[in-house]
Amino acid sequence: MLIIRPMHKFFLDEISTWHQETEDQGVRQCRYVVVSEIDNGLLLWNTLTLGLVWINNLSVKDWTDNHLDSNLISLLRSQWFYVPVFFNEPLFLKHLLCQYKKVQAKRTKYTILTTLYCNANCAYCYERHGDFIRKSMTDSIAHKVAKFVNDTRKGNKIKLEWIGGEPLLNPNAIDLICGDLRNYGINFESSLVSNGLLLNEDLINQALNRWNLKSIQITIDGTEKVYNDTKNYSGDIANPFNNILNNIAEIFKANIYLSIRLNLSYTNVHDLERLIWLLIKSFPDKSQYLIYVSLLEQEMHCDNQEKLRQNLSNWIYLNKILSDEGFIQWPLDSNWPINKCIADNENCHVISPVGNLYRCEEISATDVVGHIDTGITNSKKVAKWKITNKTCECDDCLINPVCLNLLNCPADLECNSLTKSIDICKRIFAMKAEYCKFKNNQVV
Ligand code: SF4
Ligand code: SF4
């Protein structure tokens, strides 16, 4: 047995003080183990201990049929892949998460919408169907945002995230906020979610020098014709797809990390495959960026099982290409999630162009929880964003310890066969990537 990643120290500390039902009265397999075959052996990842091991000459079938010899079982028992028969994993998990919450470092993040206007007109955008009035942040609100950040940051180093609409339609607000934060002596860095069309050399220099911009996320919907049709940019732009490719080159020159999101629908898998190869050929240095494929929300939640299966198979197909090409889309979880996102983390705030406060970045008029002038005034609505949609069925799910979904997250909705399979597949890609990294380091 090769230990690729040892059990988490926090698990070991907590289990050593957990006397309930851990005496060996016979053993059985732990219910939180993800398995996958590689190199004529089996990778096993325990989502409760976060430990990863590889065993030579073992198959998924051997594991599933529980056909393991007693020496191997005792080795696996020492790593908690086998547990005492009466060990109650869900109960211990509750205890573990509760303790882990107490020692977790706090992060303070401000997600700031500089404008709700956008230069693109994507049919799938939730903001096109939203219930808000489009506005851009004024100078006076921008100064107040900086003051709000200064008043609420609790001394922590802070992260700012610029979103919109298209946030780069209002770079002035970003300049003002960053300028004020510098005057307050605040240490900050920022990231940007943009369609990337306006990210030319001048703006990138401005972002580097004034905004401490470290990373950018853009979405590319397909190859040239598909992209230009989908984005349907306002104004007279000859070929936006070419502009995007040129801007990506500028981003790399500036050494800013880039995540490229590809939106997968039921019909565009072949076009995205062409796009992936075009990107890899145009930008061979993979240390500078990441490509990841995301199914559009409407494709994740439908009643048609055949369609869900096809979507899953398309998603796996594209991710396999990316994984084989060396893009590690999702590192294997090295911690248990205490917060799902900014929405259930009280140290994070979402600020709209008029200074309203929200919990979720997908803002909606009914979800205002306060204003930068007053702070949070509706704690009932804040509490709503902490409710998880996990059910008792999760107790037996392989990835329960590392899964956290929110009842009101517009992207989570209900866990179904597709979303669950995707979450497990992501872990399998990550287990394999960690195994390969381990092996490569051993060879060196
Ligand atoms: S929400 Fe779904 S994926 Fe998450 S633990 Fe529950 S059953 Fe598993
Ligand atoms: S959409 Fe979901 S994941 Fe994103 S901020 Fe809102 S609640 Fe969190």
CSV table of C-alpha atoms and ligand atoms in Angstrom, one decimal:
chain,number,residue,atom,x,y,z
A,1,MET,CA,0.0,0.0,0.0
A,2,LEU,CA,1.4,3.4,-1.0
A,3,ILE,CA,0.3,6.4,1.1
A,4,ILE,CA,-0.1,9.2,-1.4
A,5,ARG,CA,-1.6,11.6,1.1
A,6,PRO,CA,-1.6,10.9,4.9
A,7,MET,CA,-4.8,11.3,6.9
A,8,HIS,CA,-5.5,14.9,8.0
A,9,LYS,CA,-3.9,15.7,11.4
A,10,PHE,CA,-7.2,17.2,12.6
A,11,PHE,CA,-9.0,14.0,12.0
A,12,LEU,CA,-6.3,12.1,13.9
A,13,ASP,CA,-6.5,14.5,16.9
A,14,GLU,CA,-10.3,14.3,17.0
A,15,ILE,CA,-10.6,10.6,16.5
A,16,SER,CA,-8.1,10.0,19.3
A,17,THR,CA,-10.5,11.6,21.8
A,18,TRP,CA,-13.7,10.0,20.3
A,19,HIS,CA,-14.1,6.9,22.4
A,20,GLN,CA,-17.6,6.2,21.3
A,21,GLU,CA,-17.9,2.9,19.4
A,22,THR,CA,-14.4,2.8,18.0
A,23,GLU,CA,-13.2,-0.3,19.8
A,24,ASP,CA,-12.7,-3.1,17.3
A,25,GLN,CA,-15.7,-5.4,17.4
A,26,GLY,CA,-15.0,-6.5,13.9
A,27,VAL,CA,-14.5,-4.2,11.0
A,28,ARG,CA,-16.3,-3.1,7.9
A,29,GLN,CA,-15.6,-0.7,5.0
A,30,CYS,CA,-15.9,3.0,5.8
A,31,ARG,CA,-18.9,4.5,4.0
A,32,TYR,CA,-17.0,7.5,2.8
A,33,VAL,CA,-14.5,6.1,0.4
A,34,VAL,CA,-14.1,7.0,-3.3
A,35,VAL,CA,-12.3,4.4,-5.4
A,36,SER,CA,-10.8,4.4,-8.9
A,37,GLU,CA,-8.5,2.1,-10.8
A,38,ILE,CA,-5.1,3.3,-12.1
A,39,ASP,CA,-1.8,1.6,-13.1
A,40,ASN,CA,-3.0,-1.9,-12.4
A,41,GLY,CA,-4.1,-0.9,-8.9
A,42,LEU,CA,-6.7,0.9,-6.9
A,43,LEU,CA,-6.8,4.4,-5.6
A,44,LEU,CA,-8.8,4.9,-2.4
A,45,TRP,CA,-9.7,8.3,-1.1
A,46,ASN,CA,-11.3,8.6,2.3
A,47,THR,CA,-13.4,11.8,2.4
A,48,LEU,CA,-13.6,11.6,6.2
A,49,THR,CA,-9.8,11.4,6.9
A,50,LEU,CA,-8.9,13.1,3.6
A,51,GLY,CA,-6.2,10.4,3.2
A,52,LEU,CA,-5.4,8.9,-0.2
A,53,VAL,CA,-3.7,5.5,-0.8
A,54,TRP,CA,-2.9,3.3,-3.8
A,55,ILE,CA,-2.9,-0.5,-3.6
A,56,ASN,CA,-1.2,-2.7,-6.2
A,57,ASN,CA,-3.2,-5.4,-7.9
A,58,LEU,CA,-6.6,-4.5,-6.6
A,59,SER,CA,-9.7,-3.7,-8.6
A,60,VAL,CA,-12.9,-1.8,-8.0
A,61,LYS,CA,-14.7,-5.1,-8.1
A,62,ASP,CA,-12.4,-6.6,-5.3
A,63,TRP,CA,-13.2,-3.6,-3.2
A,64,THR,CA,-17.0,-3.6,-3.9
A,65,ASP,CA,-17.2,-7.4,-3.4
A,66,ASN,CA,-15.1,-7.0,-0.2
A,67,HIS,CA,-12.7,-9.7,-1.4
A,68,LEU,CA,-9.6,-8.5,0.5
A,69,ASP,CA,-7.2,-10.6,2.5
A,70,SER,CA,-6.9,-10.1,6.2
A,71,ASN,CA,-3.4,-8.5,6.0
A,72,LEU,CA,-4.6,-5.9,3.6
A,73,ILE,CA,-7.7,-5.3,5.7
A,74,SER,CA,-5.6,-4.5,8.8
A,75,LEU,CA,-3.4,-2.2,6.8
A,76,LEU,CA,-6.6,-0.4,5.6
A,77,ARG,CA,-7.9,-0.4,9.1
A,78,SER,CA,-4.9,1.6,10.2
A,79,GLN,CA,-5.8,4.2,7.7
A,80,TRP,CA,-9.6,4.2,8.5
A,81,PHE,CA,-10.6,2.7,5.2
A,82,TYR,CA,-12.0,-0.1,7.4
A,83,VAL,CA,-13.7,1.0,10.6
A,84,PRO,CA,-15.2,-0.7,13.6
A,85,VAL,CA,-18.6,-2.2,12.8
A,86,PHE,CA,-20.5,0.2,15.1
A,87,PHE,CA,-18.6,3.3,14.2
A,88,ASN,CA,-21.1,6.0,13.4
A,89,GLU,CA,-19.5,8.1,10.7
A,90,PRO,CA,-22.2,10.7,10.2
A,91,LEU,CA,-22.2,11.4,14.0
A,92,PHE,CA,-18.4,11.7,14.1
A,93,LEU,CA,-18.5,13.9,11.0
A,94,LYS,CA,-20.9,16.3,12.8
A,95,HIS,CA,-18.5,16.5,15.7
A,96,LEU,CA,-15.4,16.9,13.4
A,97,LEU,CA,-17.0,19.8,11.5
A,98,CYS,CA,-18.2,21.5,14.6
A,99,GLN,CA,-14.6,21.4,16.1
A,100,TYR,CA,-13.0,22.3,12.8
A,101,LYS,CA,-15.1,25.4,12.5
A,102,LYS,CA,-13.6,26.7,15.7
A,103,VAL,CA,-10.0,26.6,14.3
A,104,GLN,CA,-10.6,27.7,10.8
A,105,ALA,CA,-8.8,30.9,9.7
A,106,LYS,CA,-11.2,33.7,8.8
A,107,ARG,CA,-11.2,35.2,5.3
A,108,THR,CA,-12.7,38.6,4.5
A,109,LYS,CA,-13.9,39.0,1.0
A,110,TYR,CA,-15.9,41.8,-0.8
A,111,THR,CA,-17.6,41.0,-4.0
A,112,ILE,CA,-18.3,44.3,-5.7
A,113,LEU,CA,-20.6,44.9,-8.7
A,114,THR,CA,-19.3,48.0,-10.3
A,115,THR,CA,-22.1,48.1,-12.8
A,116,LEU,CA,-25.1,46.1,-13.9
A,117,TYR,CA,-24.7,47.1,-17.5
A,118,CYS,CA,-23.0,44.6,-19.9
A,119,ASN,CA,-21.6,45.0,-23.4
A,120,ALA,CA,-22.6,41.4,-24.2
A,121,ASN,CA,-26.1,39.9,-24.7
A,122,CYS,CA,-25.9,36.2,-23.8
A,123,ALA,CA,-29.3,34.6,-23.9
A,124,TYR,CA,-28.4,32.4,-20.8
A,125,CYS,CA,-27.4,35.2,-18.5
A,126,TYR,CA,-29.5,35.3,-15.3
A,127,GLU,CA,-29.1,39.1,-15.2
A,128,ARG,CA,-31.1,39.5,-18.4
A,129,HIS,CA,-34.0,38.0,-16.6
A,130,GLY,CA,-33.3,39.6,-13.2
A,131,ASP,CA,-35.6,41.9,-11.3
A,132,PHE,CA,-33.3,44.8,-10.9
A,133,ILE,CA,-32.7,48.2,-12.5
A,134,ARG,CA,-29.4,48.5,-14.3
A,135,LYS,CA,-27.2,51.1,-12.6
A,136,SER,CA,-23.5,51.9,-12.4
A,137,MET,CA,-21.6,52.7,-9.3
A,138,THR,CA,-21.2,56.5,-8.8
A,139,ASP,CA,-18.0,58.1,-7.4
A,140,SER,CA,-19.7,58.9,-4.1
A,141,ILE,CA,-20.9,55.3,-3.6
A,142,ALA,CA,-17.3,54.0,-4.5
A,143,HIS,CA,-15.8,56.1,-1.7
A,144,LYS,CA,-18.5,54.8,0.7
A,145,VAL,CA,-17.7,51.2,-0.4
A,146,ALA,CA,-14.0,51.8,0.6
A,147,LYS,CA,-15.1,53.2,3.9
A,148,PHE,CA,-17.4,50.2,4.5
A,149,VAL,CA,-14.5,47.8,3.7
A,150,ASN,CA,-12.2,49.7,6.2
A,151,ASP,CA,-14.9,49.6,8.9
A,152,THR,CA,-15.8,46.0,8.6
A,153,ARG,CA,-12.5,44.2,7.7
A,154,LYS,CA,-11.7,43.2,11.3
A,155,GLY,CA,-8.0,43.7,10.7
A,156,ASN,CA,-7.8,40.8,8.2
A,157,LYS,CA,-6.0,41.0,4.8
A,158,ILE,CA,-8.8,41.3,2.3
A,159,LYS,CA,-9.7,40.1,-1.1
A,160,LEU,CA,-11.8,42.0,-3.5
A,161,GLU,CA,-13.7,40.5,-6.4
A,162,TRP,CA,-15.0,42.7,-9.2
A,163,ILE,CA,-18.1,41.4,-11.0
A,164,GLY,CA,-21.0,42.9,-12.8
A,165,GLY,CA,-22.7,43.2,-15.4
A,166,GLU,CA,-19.4,43.7,-17.1
A,167,PRO,CA,-17.2,45.3,-14.3
A,168,LEU,CA,-14.8,46.8,-16.8
A,169,LEU,CA,-17.5,49.1,-18.1
A,170,ASN,CA,-16.8,51.1,-14.9
A,171,PRO,CA,-13.1,50.9,-14.2
A,172,ASN,CA,-13.3,54.3,-12.5
A,173,ALA,CA,-15.2,52.8,-9.5
A,174,ILE,CA,-12.4,50.2,-9.1
A,175,ASP,CA,-9.8,52.9,-9.3
A,176,LEU,CA,-11.5,55.0,-6.6
A,177,ILE,CA,-12.1,52.1,-4.2
A,178,CYS,CA,-8.5,50.8,-4.6
A,179,GLY,CA,-7.1,54.4,-4.2
A,180,ASP,CA,-9.0,54.9,-1.0
A,181,LEU,CA,-8.0,51.5,0.4
A,182,ARG,CA,-4.4,52.4,-0.2
A,183,ASN,CA,-4.9,55.7,1.7
A,184,TYR,CA,-6.4,53.8,4.6
A,185,GLY,CA,-3.2,51.6,4.5
A,186,ILE,CA,-5.2,48.4,3.8
A,187,ASN,CA,-3.3,45.4,2.3
A,188,PHE,CA,-5.5,44.0,-0.4
A,189,GLU,CA,-5.5,41.9,-3.6
A,190,SER,CA,-8.2,41.5,-6.2
A,191,SER,CA,-9.7,39.2,-8.8
A,192,LEU,CA,-12.0,39.9,-11.7
A,193,VAL,CA,-14.9,38.1,-13.4
A,194,SER,CA,-15.2,39.6,-16.9
A,195,ASN,CA,-16.1,38.6,-20.5
A,196,GLY,CA,-12.6,39.9,-21.3
A,197,LEU,CA,-13.4,42.0,-24.3
A,198,LEU,CA,-12.1,45.2,-22.8
A,199,LEU,CA,-9.0,43.7,-21.3
A,200,ASN,CA,-6.4,45.4,-23.5
A,201,GLU,CA,-2.8,46.2,-22.6
A,202,ASP,CA,-3.6,49.6,-21.1
A,203,LEU,CA,-6.3,48.3,-18.9
A,204,ILE,CA,-4.3,45.3,-17.8
A,205,ASN,CA,-1.4,47.6,-16.7
A,206,GLN,CA,-3.9,49.7,-14.8
A,207,ALA,CA,-5.2,46.6,-13.1
A,208,LEU,CA,-1.8,45.4,-12.2
A,209,ASN,CA,-0.6,48.7,-10.8
A,210,ARG,CA,-3.6,50.1,-9.1
A,211,TRP,CA,-6.0,47.1,-8.4
A,212,ASN,CA,-3.4,44.5,-7.3
A,213,LEU,CA,-5.2,42.2,-9.7
A,214,LYS,CA,-4.0,38.6,-9.3
A,215,SER,CA,-6.5,36.5,-11.3
A,216,ILE,CA,-9.2,36.8,-13.9
A,217,GLN,CA,-12.0,34.5,-14.9
A,218,ILE,CA,-13.5,34.7,-18.4
A,219,THR,CA,-16.1,32.6,-20.2
A,220,ILE,CA,-15.7,31.5,-23.8
A,221,ASP,CA,-18.8,30.0,-25.2
A,222,GLY,CA,-17.3,28.3,-28.3
A,223,THR,CA,-15.2,28.8,-31.4
A,224,GLU,CA,-15.3,32.0,-33.5
A,225,LYS,CA,-18.8,31.9,-35.0
A,226,VAL,CA,-20.5,30.3,-32.0
A,227,TYR,CA,-18.7,32.7,-29.6
A,228,ASN,CA,-19.5,35.8,-31.6
A,229,ASP,CA,-23.2,34.7,-32.0
A,230,THR,CA,-23.6,33.8,-28.4
A,231,LYS,CA,-22.0,36.9,-26.9
A,232,ASN,CA,-23.8,39.1,-29.4
A,233,TYR,CA,-21.8,42.2,-28.3
A,234,SER,CA,-23.3,45.6,-28.5
A,235,GLY,CA,-21.6,48.0,-30.9
A,236,ASP,CA,-19.7,47.4,-34.1
A,237,ILE,CA,-16.9,45.0,-33.3
A,238,ALA,CA,-15.5,43.2,-36.3
A,239,ASN,CA,-14.5,39.9,-34.6
A,240,PRO,CA,-14.8,39.8,-30.8
A,241,PHE,CA,-13.4,36.2,-30.8
A,242,ASN,CA,-10.0,37.5,-32.1
A,243,ASN,CA,-10.0,40.3,-29.6
A,244,ILE,CA,-10.5,37.8,-26.8
A,245,LEU,CA,-7.5,35.7,-28.0
A,246,ASN,CA,-5.3,38.8,-28.2
A,247,ASN,CA,-6.4,39.8,-24.7
A,248,ILE,CA,-5.6,36.4,-23.3
A,249,ALA,CA,-2.1,36.8,-24.7
A,250,GLU,CA,-1.8,40.2,-22.9
A,251,ILE,CA,-3.1,38.7,-19.6
A,252,PHE,CA,-0.3,36.1,-19.8
A,253,LYS,CA,2.3,38.8,-20.6
A,254,ALA,CA,1.3,40.5,-17.3
A,255,ASN,CA,1.6,37.2,-15.4
A,256,ILE,CA,-2.0,37.3,-14.2
A,257,TYR,CA,-3.5,33.9,-13.6
A,258,LEU,CA,-6.5,33.1,-15.9
A,259,SER,CA,-9.4,30.7,-15.5
A,260,ILE,CA,-11.3,30.1,-18.7
A,261,ARG,CA,-14.8,28.7,-18.2
A,262,LEU,CA,-16.4,26.8,-21.0
A,263,ASN,CA,-20.2,26.6,-20.8
A,264,LEU,CA,-21.4,23.2,-21.8
A,265,SER,CA,-24.9,22.7,-23.2
A,266,TYR,CA,-26.7,19.7,-24.6
A,267,THR,CA,-25.6,20.5,-28.1
A,268,ASN,CA,-22.1,22.1,-28.1
A,269,VAL,CA,-19.7,19.4,-27.0
A,270,HIS,CA,-17.9,19.1,-30.4
A,271,ASP,CA,-17.5,22.8,-30.7
A,272,LEU,CA,-16.0,23.0,-27.2
A,273,GLU,CA,-13.6,20.2,-28.0
A,274,ARG,CA,-12.4,22.2,-31.0
A,275,LEU,CA,-12.1,25.3,-28.8
A,276,ILE,CA,-10.1,23.3,-26.2
A,277,TRP,CA,-7.5,22.2,-28.8
A,278,LEU,CA,-7.3,25.7,-30.3
A,279,LEU,CA,-6.6,27.2,-26.8
A,280,ILE,CA,-4.0,24.5,-26.0
A,281,LYS,CA,-2.3,25.1,-29.3
A,282,SER,CA,-2.4,28.9,-29.0
A,283,PHE,CA,-1.3,29.0,-25.4
A,284,PRO,CA,0.9,26.0,-24.6
A,285,ASP,CA,2.2,27.3,-21.2
A,286,LYS,CA,-0.4,25.6,-18.9
A,287,SER,CA,1.2,27.0,-15.8
A,288,GLN,CA,-0.5,30.4,-16.6
A,289,TYR,CA,-4.1,29.2,-16.8
A,290,LEU,CA,-6.8,26.8,-16.3
A,291,ILE,CA,-9.6,25.6,-18.5
A,292,TYR,CA,-12.7,24.2,-16.9
A,293,VAL,CA,-16.0,23.0,-18.3
A,294,SER,CA,-19.3,23.8,-16.5
A,295,LEU,CA,-22.7,22.6,-17.5
A,296,LEU,CA,-25.2,25.4,-17.8
A,297,GLU,CA,-27.6,25.4,-14.9
A,298,GLN,CA,-30.6,24.6,-17.0
A,299,GLU,CA,-28.8,21.5,-18.3
A,300,MET,CA,-28.2,20.2,-14.8
A,301,HIS,CA,-31.8,20.1,-13.7
A,302,CYS,CA,-34.2,18.5,-16.0
A,303,ASP,CA,-36.5,15.4,-15.7
A,304,ASN,CA,-35.2,13.7,-18.8
A,305,GLN,CA,-32.8,10.9,-17.5
A,306,GLU,CA,-31.4,10.3,-21.0
A,307,LYS,CA,-30.5,13.9,-21.4
A,308,LEU,CA,-28.9,14.0,-17.9
A,309,ARG,CA,-26.8,10.9,-18.8
A,310,GLN,CA,-25.7,12.5,-22.1
A,311,ASN,CA,-24.8,15.7,-20.4
A,312,LEU,CA,-22.7,13.7,-17.9
A,313,SER,CA,-21.0,11.8,-20.6
A,314,ASN,CA,-20.2,15.0,-22.6
A,315,TRP,CA,-18.9,16.6,-19.4
A,316,ILE,CA,-16.6,13.7,-18.6
A,317,TYR,CA,-15.4,13.5,-22.2
A,318,LEU,CA,-14.2,17.1,-22.2
A,319,ASN,CA,-12.7,16.9,-18.8
A,320,LYS,CA,-10.8,13.8,-19.6
A,321,ILE,CA,-9.1,15.7,-22.5
A,322,LEU,CA,-8.3,18.6,-20.2
A,323,SER,CA,-7.0,16.2,-17.5
A,324,ASP,CA,-4.9,14.2,-20.0
A,325,GLU,CA,-3.4,17.5,-21.2
A,326,GLY,CA,-2.3,18.3,-17.6
A,327,PHE,CA,-4.9,20.8,-16.5
A,328,ILE,CA,-5.8,20.1,-12.9
A,329,GLN,CA,-9.2,21.6,-12.7
A,330,TRP,CA,-10.0,20.8,-9.1
A,331,PRO,CA,-7.3,20.1,-6.5
A,332,LEU,CA,-8.3,17.2,-4.3
A,333,ASP,CA,-10.0,18.6,-1.2
A,334,SER,CA,-7.4,19.2,1.6
A,335,ASN,CA,-10.0,20.5,4.1
A,336,TRP,CA,-13.6,19.9,5.0
A,337,PRO,CA,-15.8,22.7,3.8
A,338,ILE,CA,-17.0,25.0,6.6
A,339,ASN,CA,-18.5,27.5,4.3
A,340,LYS,CA,-19.9,26.8,0.9
A,341,CYS,CA,-19.1,30.2,-0.5
A,342,ILE,CA,-19.5,33.9,0.3
A,343,ALA,CA,-23.2,33.5,0.9
A,344,ASP,CA,-22.9,31.6,4.2
A,345,ASN,CA,-19.7,33.3,5.4
A,346,GLU,CA,-20.4,36.4,7.5
A,347,ASN,CA,-17.0,37.8,6.8
A,348,CYS,CA,-17.9,38.1,3.1
A,349,HIS,CA,-20.1,40.8,1.6
A,350,VAL,CA,-21.7,41.4,-1.8
A,351,ILE,CA,-22.1,45.1,-2.7
A,352,SER,CA,-24.3,46.3,-5.5
A,353,PRO,CA,-23.7,49.4,-7.6
A,354,VAL,CA,-26.0,51.4,-5.4
A,355,GLY,CA,-24.4,50.2,-2.2
A,356,ASN,CA,-27.0,47.5,-1.2
A,357,LEU,CA,-25.6,44.5,0.6
A,358,TYR,CA,-26.4,40.9,-0.5
A,359,ARG,CA,-25.2,37.5,0.6
A,360,CYS,CA,-25.1,35.8,-2.9
A,361,GLU,CA,-23.4,37.2,-6.0
A,362,GLU,CA,-26.5,36.4,-8.1
A,363,ILE,CA,-28.4,39.4,-6.7
A,364,SER,CA,-32.1,39.8,-6.7
A,365,ALA,CA,-34.2,42.7,-5.5
A,366,THR,CA,-35.8,40.7,-2.8
A,367,ASP,CA,-32.5,39.5,-1.3
A,368,VAL,CA,-31.1,42.9,0.0
A,369,VAL,CA,-29.8,42.4,3.6
A,370,GLY,CA,-28.6,45.9,4.3
A,371,HIS,CA,-26.7,48.9,2.9
A,372,ILE,CA,-23.1,50.1,3.2
A,373,ASP,CA,-24.5,53.1,5.2
A,374,THR,CA,-26.2,51.0,7.8
A,375,GLY,CA,-24.5,47.6,7.6
A,376,ILE,CA,-26.6,44.4,7.7
A,377,THR,CA,-30.2,45.2,8.8
A,378,ASN,CA,-32.0,42.0,8.0
A,379,SER,CA,-30.5,39.1,9.9
A,380,LYS,CA,-33.4,36.8,9.1
A,381,LYS,CA,-32.4,37.0,5.4
A,382,VAL,CA,-28.7,36.4,6.3
A,383,ALA,CA,-29.7,33.3,8.2
A,384,LYS,CA,-31.6,32.0,5.2
A,385,TRP,CA,-28.3,31.8,3.3
A,386,LYS,CA,-26.9,29.4,5.8
A,387,ILE,CA,-29.4,26.7,5.4
A,388,THR,CA,-28.0,23.6,3.8
A,389,ASN,CA,-30.1,21.4,1.4
A,390,LYS,CA,-28.4,18.2,2.6
A,391,THR,CA,-30.8,15.4,3.7
A,392,CYS,CA,-30.5,12.2,5.6
A,393,GLU,CA,-29.7,10.5,2.3
A,394,CYS,CA,-26.3,12.4,2.4
A,395,ASP,CA,-25.3,10.3,5.5
A,396,ASP,CA,-24.5,7.4,3.1
A,397,CYS,CA,-23.1,9.4,0.2
A,398,LEU,CA,-19.4,8.8,-0.5
A,399,ILE,CA,-18.5,12.5,-0.6
A,400,ASN,CA,-20.7,13.6,2.3
A,401,PRO,CA,-17.8,15.0,4.4
A,402,VAL,CA,-16.6,17.3,1.5
A,403,CYS,CA,-20.0,18.3,0.2
A,404,LEU,CA,-21.8,21.4,1.2
A,405,ASN,CA,-24.8,22.7,-0.6
A,406,LEU,CA,-27.0,25.6,0.2
A,407,LEU,CA,-30.8,25.4,0.0
A,408,ASN,CA,-31.1,28.9,-1.5
A,409,CYS,CA,-28.1,28.8,-3.8
A,410,PRO,CA,-29.5,29.5,-7.3
A,411,ALA,CA,-26.7,27.2,-8.7
A,412,ASP,CA,-27.2,24.2,-6.3
A,413,LEU,CA,-30.9,23.5,-6.5
A,414,GLU,CA,-31.5,19.8,-5.7
A,415,CYS,CA,-28.8,17.2,-5.7
A,416,ASN,CA,-29.7,14.7,-8.5
A,417,SER,CA,-28.0,11.8,-10.2
A,418,LEU,CA,-26.1,14.2,-12.6
A,419,THR,CA,-24.9,16.7,-10.0
A,420,LYS,CA,-23.8,14.0,-7.7
A,421,SER,CA,-22.0,12.0,-10.4
A,422,ILE,CA,-20.2,15.2,-11.5
A,423,ASP,CA,-19.1,15.9,-7.9
A,424,ILE,CA,-17.7,12.4,-7.6
A,425,CYS,CA,-16.1,12.5,-11.0
A,426,LYS,CA,-14.3,15.7,-10.1
A,427,ARG,CA,-12.8,14.0,-7.1
A,428,ILE,CA,-11.7,11.0,-9.3
A,429,PHE,CA,-10.0,13.3,-11.7
A,430,ALA,CA,-8.3,15.0,-8.7
A,431,MET,CA,-7.3,11.7,-7.1
A,432,LYS,CA,-5.6,10.6,-10.3
A,433,ALA,CA,-3.8,14.0,-10.7
A,434,GLU,CA,-2.5,13.7,-7.1
A,435,TYR,CA,-1.4,10.2,-7.7
A,436,CYS,CA,0.5,11.2,-10.9
A,437,LYS,CA,2.1,14.1,-9.2
A,438,PHE,CA,3.2,11.8,-6.3
A,439,LYS,CA,4.7,9.3,-8.8
A,440,ASN,CA,6.5,12.0,-10.8
A,441,ASN,CA,8.1,13.4,-7.6
A,442,GLN,CA,9.2,9.9,-6.7
A,443,VAL,CA,10.9,9.5,-10.0
A,444,VAL,CA,12.7,12.8,-9.7
B,1,SF4,S1,-25.9,16.7,-1.5
B,1,SF4,FE1,-25.8,15.0,-2.9
B,1,SF4,S2,-23.6,14.9,-3.4
B,1,SF4,FE2,-23.8,16.1,-1.5
B,1,SF4,S3,-23.6,14.6,0.2
B,1,SF4,FE3,-25.8,14.8,-0.3
B,1,SF4,S4,-26.2,13.2,-1.7
B,1,SF4,FE4,-24.0,13.5,-1.7
B,2,SF4,S1,-24.6,31.4,-6.6
B,2,SF4,FE1,-24.5,29.8,-5.0
B,2,SF4,S2,-22.3,29.4,-4.8
B,2,SF4,FE2,-22.5,31.4,-5.9
B,2,SF4,S3,-22.5,33.0,-4.2
B,2,SF4,FE3,-24.6,32.4,-4.6
B,2,SF4,S4,-25.0,30.9,-3.0
B,2,SF4,FE4,-22.8,31.0,-3.3
